[in-house]
Structure formats: structure tokens, C-alpha cells
Amino acid sequence: MISQKINKEVSKQDNTAKYQQHYLTDMERQFIDHEVSLVPHKSAAVIEALKIVQRQRGWISDESVSAIAAYLQMSPAEVDSVATFYNLIFRKPVGRHVILVCDSISCYVMKYGEIYKALQEKLHIQFGETTSDQCFTLLPNACLGCCDHAPALMIDNDLYKDLTVEMLESILKQYT
Amino acid sequence: MERPLTQYIHPGCPPFDLREYQMTGGYAALQKALGSMTPKEVQQLVKDSGLKGRGGAGFSTGVKWGVVPMDDHAPHPKYLIANADEMEPGTFKDRLLLEGNPHQLIEGMILSAYAIQAEVSFIFLRWAYKKAAQLLRKSIHEAYVAGFLGKNILGSGFNLEMHLHTGVGRYMCGEETALLNALEGRRATPRAKPPYPQLSGLYGKPTIVNNVETLCNIPHIVNNGVDWFKGLSNSEDSGTKLYGVSGKVNKPGCWELPMGVTIRELIEEYAGGMKNGYQLKGVLPGGASTDFLTTEHLDVKMDFTDVAKAGSRLGTGTMVVMDDATCPVGFVHNLQHFFAQESCGLCTPCREGLPWVEKMLLSLEQGSGTEQDMELLEMHTHMLGPGNTFCALAPGAMEPLQSALKYFKDDFEKHISLHRCPYTA
Ligand SMILES: Cc1cc2nc3c(=O)[nH]c(=O)nc-3n(C[C@H](O)[C@H](O)[C@H](O)COP(=O)(O)O)c2cc1C
Ligand code: SF4
Ligand code: FES
């Protein structure tokens, strides 16, 4: 029994070593190394590492969690506890573009609900879902910091404000 | 009327680069302080100026700095952090300063770091401020090249590194001790106080966290002095303040004005009054976690003292206006949804209580609530109030709820008696 368990542990370690060697790309490792060089201990760079891997791969898979953990000498559970805490680390695949609709108070007063309804109709998805062509994922998001131009949404790095339902068509067209 | 923080900010135009900033007096305060003032003198000046933190709590900046150990044996490196997480719903003032004049923030940070003899500084920027991130990166680089950052700044022997850190989204990152955990690569849960960050902050070293607007005031105080700074204000609290108004007003926006303008002036003069067909019903004076004020409070001065006397808080100074066509129950439900979602889950009253509050408000809003829900909501405002939770998130969440139950009781009652929302036809 015990030896079986030990064997299992060993094979887990092998796996970990393998992840470390092959999973992260050279570029990812280079970026992570740079972040590690700025902080007193490796684990302090974990959020940056998650951001780096997500930038390359779109989301953070279980394999990414394990690889980052091995690389930063943390346990996968520790890395996952951080990954699942932050709103913009995606632990599920997302579409090529992520639409973040502000659902906070000023946008509520300025009727973001109508914008959401129109998006639902146009894209045939609800909050938390991805279109079947993998183009868009639709997510609610807290205040985008442009409440004087409510309602607002962001697609990837682009902010759209003073939204009306009529504007959505031409906004969405820019993303393929 | 002087607008020191925003006089060179023209929304829509690119901000000053280093040369333009210097041509309009930029980095003169840094030359002055490093050339002729001791760190203690800068601290004293800021204390005497009466500057209070613009991040929400309104604590004296000079007094806060004064707690940092300054003797030769003080632990080091010490850290200075600009809190640019701005995520309080309804708040959009720091964005203006970050996008409009990044060098002003950088100069304020170098001066503040000098005052506490910090060697490393961070800007903790919220992820959504993509344009600000780009501008700050460029400006920090310019400041390094010009010798305002790095080793032996302006030949004074003072060294300072500056890094930009962008978050990955979570309201709690703005709470100063949770921010430290986030910077250390952990979950953004708050830390117990004491020890205060001034003694044991980032990586256990003395740390000051200040709001962006607070820091942007520092160069102007160093340049112009205490009397000038006090003279900017219409009230007991010194300086100007960035005020904002959002909601159904004609000209929502953000303006730098003398501290102490009234709510009426802000809404009627600066925001151009209510949109046609809408009446004012209530305001959250300083963001989502402040108590409602109503039409009877229009002449309250927007400063720390007066708003507190009226039963609310100045908070971030960015006001959300609720009109008479917006359902107060739905409005508060929206706020509690935010707080329940952003609760970090560390302490039980907040983790368990806020989702209950949200559920009760939803059923009230939909017309299936009861009188008993009202009592339970009332009870929660005490159980999640100050002293019962680990940090200020839950008590902050209770502020708009308790005041809504007070001022808009009729609206809640109507939902119960009509079994539907009276605001939807
Ligand atoms: C839940 C929560 C969120 C906060 N978010 C912010 C924020 O986004 N920006 C900010 O400057 N202060 C925020 N604060 C206040 C900070 O904890 C801290 O008081 C402030 O940054 C200190 O700066 P000041 O003294 O210059 O005001 C928040 C507080 C709490 C409890
Ligand atoms: S009050 Fe809420 S946010 Fe603050 S520590 Fe407790 S659970 Fe976390
Ligand atoms: S509430 Fe939507 S941008 Fe602030």
C-alpha cells in the first residue's frame, strides 16, 4: 500500500517536472522570470504569471495552474486559490473577445438592462456564455469607472460609453 | 477659482509629456523639497496643510505619514503605494487624474516617498484603466530618464524605484491591507490591524498607501504652502476636491471645485440639473458605500464634516443621483448584489449575510417580500455594521441599505402591499 502511494507521489512529481519543462513556452517563462526578478520571493509573482499565461492562451486551464505552480514552487491548490479569487482570471475557456457589461449602480440607473437585453438577442447568449462561433463571451462586470458616461461596456481593451441599443450593431461588427 | 489638480487637464487631449509638464512648473516642488527640505519638514508641511485622504476615509495624510519609523534603524525598504484601484461603483475621479496628468501623480509619489524615506513605490492600478496604464508606463520611463527616479535623485542621495502594477479585478483590492496581499501575489483579503501598514505593511515593511487624488495634491502643497492650500476651500477641510455626478442629470461629469460646495450647486449648476421629466429623489454623496441623502439635504456642504453631520459620508466625493422614476428597492438591490459578489469571504457575517440581504431585496423588488423581510433587513444593518466584521466592506454595504429603509420606507411597503414593483407599469 505504502509503496503504491509513494509510487503515485513519485509519478506526480515526474508529471510536475514534465510540466515545468514542456508546458510553459519560452516566451511565457521569460516574462515570468522577469516578474520574479522584481519580487522578494517567487510566489509573489503568481498573479503576474497567471496574467502572462492567460494573455497567451486566453484562459487558465488546470494544466496551466499546475505548470505555474511547479514553476513558482507553489502547490497547485495555492495557485488555484489565487486564480479563482480574481474576476478577470478565467478558469473556463472564453471566446476570442470578452464583452464586459457594467452592471453597477450608475449604469443601472441609466438602464444597462436594455443594453444587456439587446446583446442577448443579437448574440443568442446570456451572461456567462460564449457564442457558438467562439467569437464573444458575455460577462457582467462591476463599475468601469466611467459612470458619467453610463451605460458602458468594454470589449477586450476597448471602452464604449454613452451606449444606446442602436450603437451595438456597429460596435460588434468590429470584432471577428 | 483655482483648480491646481486639473488646470492642465483637457479631457480628449493627450496629457502633458515630461517637457510640457516641466514648462508649467512641474517637478519644481521636487527640486524644492530635495534641495531645501528635510523629510520631516515635508511631513510637517502636509500635516499643517490639513490635507485629508481622498480615498474615502478622510484621515489626515500628515498624521498617517507621521507613524512611519524614521530613525536610522527603521526597517527597510519602506514602501509607498498609490491606490489607483478605483472600483467603488459610481466613482470615476482618479481616472481623470491618471489619464489627464500622470506626471503630477508621479511627482506627488516621489515627494511622498521622500517624506517617509521610502525606497520602492508602486502604482496599484485597476485593470480596466488601460489608457492610464499606457500613459503611466511612458511617464515613469520619462521620469527615470530625467533622473527624477532611480538612484541619487537630483544629486540628493535619495533613491526611489517606481513600478506599475495592474490588478485583475476585485473591489477588495482597494482596501489598503487587501491591496498589500494582492501585491504580494495572494488573495485580496484584508489583514488584521494593528499592526498598521505604516509599521508592518508590504512584505512586513513600513508602508504608506494613499489615494491617487491625495498624492496629486502634494506637489501643490510643497510649491504653495499651507495658507494657500487652506484658502482653496470653502469649508473647514482644506483644498479642492474632485466631485462627480452621475445619473439622470443633464451634464454628468467630474469637476475640481473648492472643498465644501453644496449638493445643490453640484447638481444644479455643474451637472446642469435633472434631465427633463425627472425629479431628484435621493443621492449617494460619495459612492456606493455611503448613506443616502435626500431633497432635504440639498444645502449640505460636500466636505468631510458637513456630510457626516447630515448622516452620511463624503466618501469619494462622486455622487450618484437617484431619480423619481428609478425604484429605490431595485437601486439598493443592485448595490447589495455588488457587495455580496465582492465580499472576500473571510468573515462569516459578511460572507453569509450579504447574499441573504441580496435575496431578500430581490424578493421585495419582485413583489414577493413580506413585513418580516423588512425586519430582517433592519437586523442585518446592525449585524453587518461597524465592529462586527473584519473589514469595512460590509459596514459600507449597510450604509445605503439602512438609509433607504429610513427614507424610502413607503416604497418598500408598496412593493409588499401591491405584490409588485410600483415603478414598472
Ligand atoms: C472595500 C474597500 C475598498 C476600497 N477601495 C479603495 C479604492 O479603490 N481606492 C482608494 O483610494 N481607497 C480605497 N479604499 C480605502 C483604502 O482602504 C484606504 O483608506 C485609502 O487608500 C487610503 O488613502 P488616503 O488616506 O489617501 O485616502 C477602500 C476601502 C475599502 C474598505
Ligand atoms: S467584511 Fe466582507 S470583505 Fe471584509 S473581510 Fe469580512 S468577508 Fe471579507
Ligand atoms: S457604474 Fe457603470 S461605469 Fe460606473
XYZ file of C-alpha atoms and ligand atoms in Angstrom:
644
model
C 0.000 0.000 0.000
C 2.560 2.415 1.189
C 4.864 1.742 -1.707
C 1.974 2.196 -4.066
C 1.268 5.533 -2.525
C 4.886 6.519 -2.782
C 4.949 5.452 -6.391
C 1.975 7.641 -7.020
C 3.674 10.568 -5.343
C 6.785 9.992 -7.419
C 4.820 9.876 -10.630
C 3.077 13.094 -9.630
C 6.460 14.692 -9.180
C 7.513 13.379 -12.564
C 4.475 14.974 -14.009
C 5.288 18.209 -12.296
C 8.796 18.135 -13.680
C 7.409 17.472 -17.108
C 5.059 20.423 -16.846
C 7.874 22.618 -15.798
C 9.955 21.596 -18.770
C 7.458 21.456 -21.559
C 4.235 23.175 -20.741
C 5.175 26.820 -20.474
C 6.589 28.323 -23.643
C 9.982 30.004 -23.683
C 8.292 33.346 -24.024
C 5.982 32.705 -21.074
C 8.919 31.643 -18.961
C 10.908 34.692 -19.955
C 8.077 37.024 -18.976
C 7.532 35.180 -15.691
C 11.259 35.241 -14.907
C 11.224 38.987 -15.321
C 8.333 39.334 -12.859
C 10.047 37.002 -10.400
C 13.149 39.186 -10.546
C 11.107 42.139 -9.244
C 9.767 40.489 -6.083
C 11.366 39.101 -2.912
C 10.063 35.545 -3.354
C 8.806 33.575 -6.338
C 5.221 33.096 -5.182
C 4.696 36.867 -5.116
C 4.771 36.775 -8.920
C 1.864 34.352 -9.207
C -0.768 36.887 -10.263
C 1.580 38.205 -12.923
C 2.285 34.650 -14.068
C -1.444 33.943 -14.369
C -1.867 37.137 -16.384
C 1.016 36.202 -18.673
C -0.284 32.697 -19.379
C -3.825 33.946 -19.855
C -2.621 36.554 -22.318
C -1.058 33.806 -24.441
C -3.763 31.166 -24.091
C -6.953 33.086 -23.421
C -7.743 31.299 -20.155
C -6.218 29.333 -17.296
C -6.686 25.563 -17.566
C -5.905 23.025 -14.827
C -2.704 22.242 -16.711
C -1.741 25.921 -16.639
C -2.381 26.027 -12.890
C -0.118 23.010 -12.347
C 2.598 24.349 -14.625
C 2.639 27.758 -12.954
C 2.644 26.083 -9.544
C 5.623 23.937 -10.449
C 7.467 26.863 -11.946
C 6.964 29.075 -8.901
C 7.426 26.232 -6.397
C 3.915 26.521 -5.067
C 1.191 23.905 -4.740
C -1.472 23.833 -7.473
C -4.089 24.491 -4.756
C -2.324 27.688 -3.750
C -2.181 28.891 -7.331
C -5.818 27.954 -7.882
C -6.940 29.775 -4.749
C -5.459 32.930 -6.230
C -6.677 32.218 -9.763
C -10.271 31.739 -8.635
C -10.286 34.836 -6.432
C -9.871 37.435 -9.155
C -12.673 38.324 -11.532
C -10.574 38.533 -14.661
C -8.625 35.330 -14.440
C -10.750 32.962 -16.496
C -10.792 29.357 -15.295
C -13.009 28.329 -18.215
C -12.406 28.897 -21.917
C -13.728 32.185 -23.262
C -14.439 33.392 -26.777
C -11.974 35.386 -28.854
C -13.444 38.584 -27.402
C -14.847 39.162 -23.943
C -17.688 41.653 -23.562
C -17.848 43.108 -20.061
C -21.119 44.894 -19.444
C -21.102 47.257 -16.469
C -23.976 46.273 -14.183
C -23.182 48.682 -11.333
C -25.276 51.471 -9.961
C -24.907 54.394 -12.394
C -25.297 52.060 -15.347
C -28.306 50.533 -13.582
C -29.905 53.959 -13.299
C -29.075 54.625 -16.956
C -30.706 51.325 -17.937
C -27.880 48.962 -18.762
C -30.646 46.312 -18.677
C -31.775 47.379 -22.127
C -28.251 47.044 -23.468
C -27.960 43.588 -21.965
C -31.307 42.540 -23.406
C -30.275 43.708 -26.874
C -26.955 41.870 -26.607
C -28.757 38.710 -25.541
C -30.983 38.948 -28.594
C -28.190 39.719 -31.026
C -25.740 37.110 -29.773
C -28.212 34.492 -28.511
C -26.305 34.099 -25.254
C -26.753 35.080 -21.612
C -24.211 36.321 -19.097
C -21.567 33.647 -18.597
C -21.990 32.122 -22.059
C -19.970 32.078 -25.289
C -21.370 32.333 -28.807
C -21.307 29.098 -30.795
C -18.724 30.542 -33.209
C -16.477 31.258 -30.202
C -16.383 34.944 -31.093
C -17.830 36.520 -27.924
C -18.155 35.711 -24.258
C -20.643 37.903 -22.406
C -19.950 38.767 -18.769
C -21.352 41.224 -16.234
C -18.750 43.466 -14.646
C -18.582 45.900 -11.756
C -18.296 49.656 -12.354
C -15.935 50.503 -15.204
C -15.099 53.925 -13.776
C -16.877 55.995 -16.398
C -20.203 56.446 -14.643
C -20.642 59.930 -16.120
C -20.921 58.174 -19.492
C -23.212 55.347 -18.422
C -24.195 52.849 -19.646
C -20.794 51.455 -20.545
C -19.143 48.237 -21.626
C -15.689 47.016 -22.526
C -14.710 44.611 -25.272
C -11.138 43.400 -24.746
C -9.202 46.659 -24.276
C -11.804 48.977 -25.764
C -14.217 51.030 -23.700
C -17.612 52.007 -25.130
C -19.657 54.611 -23.322
C -22.930 56.556 -23.534
C -24.307 53.399 -25.106
C -27.591 53.103 -26.900
C -29.093 49.925 -28.294
C -28.645 51.359 -31.797
C -24.859 51.573 -31.372
C -24.390 47.869 -30.638
C -24.565 46.613 -34.214
C -21.647 48.700 -35.453
C -19.611 48.045 -32.309
C -19.948 44.268 -32.557
C -19.115 44.337 -36.295
C -15.550 45.417 -35.490
C -14.768 42.098 -33.843
C -14.315 38.870 -35.731
C -11.286 79.875 -8.816
C -8.095 77.848 -8.691
C -8.062 74.269 -9.913
C -4.496 73.168 -9.163
C -5.011 69.452 -9.832
C -6.881 69.763 -13.103
C -5.896 73.116 -14.584
C -3.826 71.433 -17.274
C -6.239 68.570 -17.880
C -8.301 68.810 -21.041
C -10.321 65.644 -21.474
C -9.958 64.433 -25.022
C -6.460 65.935 -25.426
C -3.331 63.915 -24.681
C -1.773 64.726 -21.283
C 1.467 66.638 -20.867
C 4.671 64.812 -21.519
C 7.609 65.464 -19.245
C 8.778 68.595 -21.045
C 5.340 70.202 -21.117
C 4.764 69.282 -17.506
C 8.048 70.931 -16.538
C 7.276 74.033 -18.583
C 4.161 74.585 -16.485
C 6.010 74.280 -13.187
C 6.164 70.512 -12.964
C 8.896 68.917 -10.822
C 9.676 72.309 -9.263
C 8.264 71.048 -5.964
C 10.561 68.056 -6.178
C 13.598 70.301 -6.746
C 12.494 72.453 -3.828
C 11.890 69.604 -1.387
C 15.002 67.608 -2.228
C 17.103 70.767 -2.319
C 15.945 72.547 0.806
C 13.616 70.474 2.976
C 14.189 67.522 5.275
C 11.758 64.582 5.052
C 10.346 65.590 8.436
C 9.729 69.108 7.159
C 7.720 67.754 4.217
C 5.697 65.626 6.631
C 5.051 68.611 8.887
C 4.002 70.783 5.952
C 1.476 68.209 4.768
C 0.195 67.772 8.307
C -0.209 71.533 8.754
C -1.968 71.839 5.407
C -4.862 69.792 6.793
C -4.916 67.504 3.752
C -7.258 64.592 4.407
C -7.128 61.332 2.433
C -9.280 61.370 -0.678
C -9.700 57.570 -0.812
C -12.860 57.572 1.258
C -11.975 57.573 4.934
C -10.719 61.171 5.132
C -7.856 60.551 7.529
C -5.157 63.235 7.899
C -2.367 62.414 5.457
C 0.352 64.064 7.551
C -0.691 62.216 10.700
C -0.716 58.922 8.798
C 2.814 59.542 7.494
C 3.962 60.542 10.985
C 3.596 56.955 12.225
C 6.267 55.621 9.838
C 9.516 54.870 11.692
C 12.129 57.399 10.565
C 15.231 56.616 12.609
C 18.374 55.088 11.142
C 17.390 51.641 12.359
C 13.960 51.707 10.726
C 13.234 48.520 8.768
C 13.783 48.914 5.057
C 12.977 49.070 2.248
C 9.981 51.184 3.133
C 7.224 51.336 0.537
C 4.908 53.977 -0.859
C 1.834 52.837 -2.780
C -0.589 54.843 -4.866
C -4.039 53.321 -4.563
C -5.396 53.616 -8.107
C -7.811 50.711 -7.795
C -10.888 52.955 -8.055
C -13.678 50.403 -8.104
C -16.341 51.924 -5.854
C -19.452 51.943 -8.050
C -20.269 55.473 -9.107
C -16.660 56.661 -8.760
C -14.642 57.984 -11.689
C -12.438 60.756 -10.327
C -8.995 59.147 -10.121
C -9.315 58.162 -13.764
C -9.352 61.846 -14.692
C -6.079 62.464 -12.835
C -4.420 59.289 -14.119
C -5.282 59.889 -17.752
C -5.088 63.661 -17.596
C -1.769 64.304 -15.866
C 0.264 61.214 -14.980
C 3.410 63.225 -14.150
C 1.527 65.064 -11.412
C 0.848 61.732 -9.674
C 4.437 60.598 -10.191
C 5.821 63.822 -8.726
C 3.398 63.537 -5.789
C 4.567 59.998 -5.196
C 8.275 60.893 -5.289
C 7.667 63.701 -2.800
C 5.626 61.456 -0.514
C 8.210 58.696 -0.739
C 10.884 61.251 0.169
C 8.829 62.376 3.172
C 8.764 58.854 4.601
C 12.107 57.840 3.051
C 10.605 55.017 1.028
C 12.888 53.349 -1.495
C 10.315 51.484 -3.538
C 6.962 52.669 -4.819
C 4.078 51.033 -6.644
C 1.062 52.287 -8.506
C -1.707 49.742 -7.937
C -3.851 50.383 -10.989
C -7.164 48.772 -11.723
C -7.125 46.579 -14.806
C -9.881 48.454 -16.619
C -7.813 51.643 -16.897
C -5.952 50.531 -19.998
C -5.218 54.002 -21.282
C -3.911 55.113 -17.896
C -1.623 52.081 -17.791
C -0.085 53.015 -21.112
C 0.366 56.661 -20.124
C 1.826 55.820 -16.722
C 4.349 53.394 -18.209
C 5.536 56.069 -20.594
C 5.650 58.764 -17.927
C 7.508 56.611 -15.387
C 10.064 55.894 -18.093
C 10.436 59.617 -18.832
C 10.912 60.346 -15.133
C 13.676 57.721 -14.896
C 15.449 59.142 -17.938
C 15.265 62.655 -16.482
C 16.751 61.468 -13.203
C 13.618 62.026 -11.107
C 13.505 58.307 -10.349
C 16.288 55.825 -9.738
C 19.486 56.389 -7.807
C 20.614 59.647 -6.244
C 17.683 61.722 -7.467
C 18.780 65.289 -8.371
C 22.039 64.647 -6.556
C 20.277 64.494 -3.199
C 21.322 60.961 -2.311
C 17.653 59.917 -2.270
C 16.837 56.734 -4.240
C 13.427 55.602 -5.438
C 12.205 52.849 -7.715
C 8.692 53.007 -9.164
C 6.647 50.126 -10.579
C 3.242 49.943 -12.173
C 1.108 47.008 -11.035
C -2.173 46.298 -12.791
C -4.795 44.316 -10.907
C -7.077 41.551 -12.116
C -10.324 42.878 -10.789
C -11.746 42.716 -7.296
C -13.218 45.562 -5.257
C -11.349 44.372 -2.180
C -8.020 45.230 -3.829
C -8.782 48.835 -2.939
C -8.864 48.138 0.799
C -5.352 49.021 1.811
C -4.321 45.826 3.609
C -6.024 43.611 0.995
C -4.131 45.623 -1.616
C -0.887 44.640 0.101
C -1.876 40.967 -0.082
C -2.748 41.367 -3.759
C 0.646 42.972 -4.425
C 2.310 40.029 -2.687
C 0.513 37.665 -5.061
C -2.137 36.469 -2.612
C -5.906 36.559 -2.456
C -7.016 40.100 -1.710
C -8.286 39.504 1.809
C -7.680 42.162 4.433
C -5.132 41.875 7.218
C -5.727 42.424 10.913
C -4.933 45.931 12.171
C -2.838 46.526 14.235
C -0.122 46.225 13.144
C -0.882 49.137 10.855
C 0.767 49.144 7.432
C 2.819 52.176 8.469
C 4.761 49.811 10.737
C 4.291 46.456 9.032
C 2.907 46.612 5.509
C 4.156 45.207 2.225
C 6.427 42.222 2.938
C 6.265 43.234 6.587
C 7.986 46.579 5.977
C 6.695 50.085 6.773
C 4.270 51.076 4.041
C 2.061 54.020 3.193
C -0.958 53.576 0.937
C -2.500 56.778 -0.353
C -5.226 57.533 -2.828
C -4.305 58.997 -6.223
C -6.061 62.305 -5.573
C -4.378 62.630 -2.164
C -0.945 62.205 -3.752
C -1.667 64.642 -6.586
C -2.161 67.377 -4.007
C 1.354 67.049 -2.582
C 3.376 68.935 -5.250
C 0.989 71.886 -4.992
C 1.195 71.998 -1.198
C 5.000 71.937 -1.370
C 5.028 74.685 -4.007
C 2.441 77.000 -2.499
C 2.299 76.314 1.201
C -0.239 75.801 3.929
C -2.157 79.090 3.808
C -2.695 78.858 0.082
C -3.960 75.281 0.419
C -6.374 76.202 3.182
C -7.559 79.205 1.171
C -8.667 76.980 -1.715
C -11.546 75.680 0.341
C -14.984 76.991 1.317
C -15.027 74.920 4.452
C -13.125 73.592 7.452
C -11.482 70.915 5.315
C -8.652 72.311 3.200
C -8.008 72.152 -0.507
C -10.054 71.462 -3.560
C -11.930 68.251 -4.202
C -12.742 66.309 -7.320
C -16.510 65.973 -7.345
C -18.554 63.864 -9.707
C -22.205 63.484 -10.527
C -23.741 60.574 -12.432
C -27.329 59.521 -13.048
C -30.144 61.245 -14.927
C -28.725 64.748 -14.890
C -28.157 66.914 -17.949
C -24.371 67.061 -17.785
C -22.912 64.216 -15.760
C -19.218 64.784 -15.116
C -16.294 65.364 -12.782
C -15.057 68.790 -11.648
C -12.389 70.107 -9.324
C -14.038 72.616 -7.003
C -13.379 74.264 -3.652
C -13.951 71.762 -0.851
C -17.423 72.378 0.528
C -19.637 73.176 -2.469
C -23.202 72.180 -1.710
C -25.072 69.242 -3.153
C -27.477 71.701 -4.766
C -24.672 73.600 -6.527
C -23.206 70.357 -7.809
C -26.432 69.045 -9.227
C -27.989 72.257 -10.436
C -25.003 74.309 -11.593
C -22.314 71.858 -12.544
C -24.396 68.860 -13.603
C -26.954 71.090 -15.306
C -29.929 69.936 -13.225
C -32.116 66.888 -13.563
C -32.997 65.652 -17.043
C -36.323 66.769 -18.347
C -39.180 64.893 -16.743
C -37.195 63.560 -13.801
C -37.192 64.695 -10.194
C -34.433 64.150 -7.706
C -35.333 61.539 -5.137
C -32.071 60.811 -3.353
C -28.284 60.861 -3.726
C -25.422 58.693 -2.613
C -22.988 61.541 -1.934
C -19.719 59.638 -2.137
C -20.115 56.339 -3.937
C -21.970 53.071 -3.386
C -20.984 52.648 0.264
C -22.367 55.924 1.593
C -25.765 56.644 3.190
C -28.489 58.206 1.063
C -29.232 61.867 1.463
C -32.480 63.299 0.120
C -34.057 66.537 -1.093
C -33.971 67.934 2.449
C -30.159 67.813 2.344
C -29.524 69.831 -0.793
C -27.739 72.584 1.089
C -25.347 70.241 2.837
C -21.744 71.162 2.081
C -19.782 68.399 0.423
C -16.927 68.197 2.924
C -15.981 65.563 5.489
C -17.615 67.363 8.418
C -20.918 68.528 6.977
C -21.835 65.348 5.127
C -21.109 63.381 8.310
C -23.380 65.738 10.274
C -26.152 65.039 7.774
C -25.754 61.321 8.467
C -23.647 60.173 5.537
C -20.033 60.310 4.361
C -18.179 62.360 1.780
C -16.582 59.071 0.695
C -15.022 59.534 -2.713
C -16.993 62.725 -3.424
C -18.527 61.227 -6.553
C -22.270 61.314 -6.223
C -24.875 59.002 -7.707
C -28.232 60.646 -8.262
C -31.417 58.595 -7.906
C -34.397 59.995 -9.788
C -38.092 59.509 -9.106
C -38.549 57.010 -11.929
C -35.950 54.633 -10.512
C -37.180 52.112 -7.969
C -35.290 52.558 -4.678
C -35.698 48.868 -3.866
C -34.175 47.907 -7.219
C -31.464 50.523 -6.711
C -30.475 49.102 -3.324
C -30.759 45.557 -4.645
C -28.258 46.465 -7.349
C -25.848 47.820 -4.714
C -26.173 44.771 -2.466
C -25.647 42.466 -5.423
C -22.320 44.219 -5.960
C -21.270 43.970 -2.321
C -22.336 40.331 -1.981
C -20.370 39.481 -5.096
C -17.273 41.370 -3.977
C -17.253 40.069 -0.382
C -13.907 38.344 0.038
C -15.478 35.599 2.152
C -13.060 35.882 5.056
C -15.560 36.605 7.821
C -18.931 34.945 8.323
C -21.332 37.873 8.850
C -20.369 39.409 5.521
C -19.941 36.193 3.549
C -23.282 34.768 4.688
C -25.185 37.960 5.434
C -24.764 39.875 2.189
C -26.178 37.121 -0.058
C -29.209 36.937 2.280
C -29.660 40.663 2.091
C -29.439 40.465 -1.689
C -32.040 37.663 -1.819
C -34.475 39.467 0.444
C -34.174 42.612 -1.638
C -34.775 40.652 -4.816
C -37.955 39.112 -3.441
C -39.111 42.512 -2.193
C -38.371 44.062 -5.567
C -40.350 41.342 -7.333
C -43.314 41.766 -5.019
C -42.984 38.565 -3.017
C -41.444 40.163 0.067
C -43.083 40.399 3.492
C -43.043 42.670 6.538
C -40.768 40.132 8.143
C -38.189 40.690 5.398
C -38.144 44.343 6.362
C -37.389 43.435 9.969
C -34.697 41.012 8.880
C -33.112 43.641 6.642
C -33.122 46.102 9.508
C -31.482 43.479 11.732
C -28.785 42.868 9.148
C -27.865 46.534 9.059
C -26.797 46.115 12.690
C -25.313 42.644 12.431
C -23.124 43.644 9.489
C -22.437 47.085 10.926
C -19.189 48.559 12.255
C -17.299 46.318 14.649
C -18.986 43.065 13.602
C -16.984 42.284 10.505
C -13.301 42.005 9.708
C -13.126 44.984 7.353
C -15.155 47.981 6.246
C -16.752 46.366 3.182
C -19.835 45.035 4.960
C -20.485 48.127 7.101
C -20.066 50.173 3.922
C -22.656 47.994 2.213
C -25.089 48.596 5.070
C -24.935 52.388 4.760
C -27.129 52.788 1.663
C -29.417 49.990 2.930
C -30.091 51.455 6.364
C -30.758 54.909 4.945
C -33.002 53.517 2.196
C -35.058 51.726 4.842
C -35.349 55.069 6.620
C -36.038 57.452 3.733
C -37.814 55.210 1.232
C -39.835 53.026 3.606
C -43.043 53.834 1.707
C -41.564 52.386 -1.453
C -40.675 49.141 0.295
C -44.160 48.959 1.850
C -45.827 49.499 -1.520
C -43.945 46.555 -3.015
C -45.302 44.426 -0.188
C -48.914 45.602 -0.350
C -49.175 45.632 -4.165
C -47.202 42.389 -4.586
C -45.330 44.002 -7.453
C -42.926 46.826 -8.242
C -44.894 50.089 -8.481
C -42.226 51.520 -10.784
C -42.837 49.084 -13.620
C -46.131 49.627 -15.361
C -13.705 47.666 0.401
C -12.837 48.882 0.293
C -12.435 49.338 -0.960
C -11.624 50.466 -1.083
N -11.261 50.882 -2.331
C -10.446 51.966 -2.451
C -10.010 52.411 -3.736
O -10.367 51.830 -4.765
N -9.178 53.489 -3.813
C -8.766 54.142 -2.695
O -8.007 55.094 -2.800
N -9.161 53.755 -1.463
C -9.980 52.682 -1.314
N -10.351 52.275 -0.055
C -9.797 52.985 1.107
C -8.413 52.449 1.423
O -8.524 51.343 2.307
C -7.517 53.469 2.108
O -8.214 54.012 3.182
C -7.077 54.594 1.205
O -6.465 54.104 0.047
C -6.109 55.459 1.937
O -5.725 56.553 1.150
P -5.967 58.046 1.619
O -5.535 58.135 3.051
O -5.119 58.835 0.717
O -7.424 58.305 1.469
C -11.196 51.161 0.083
C -11.617 50.705 1.324
C -12.426 49.588 1.447
C -12.855 49.144 2.806
S -16.240 42.237 5.826
Fe -16.521 41.051 3.935
S -14.892 41.801 2.605
Fe -14.325 42.406 4.704
S -13.105 40.697 5.499
Fe -15.222 40.219 6.035
S -15.874 38.910 4.302
Fe -14.073 39.989 3.614
S -21.482 52.295 -12.737
Fe -21.140 51.701 -14.814
S -19.262 52.711 -15.220
Fe -19.560 53.164 -13.106
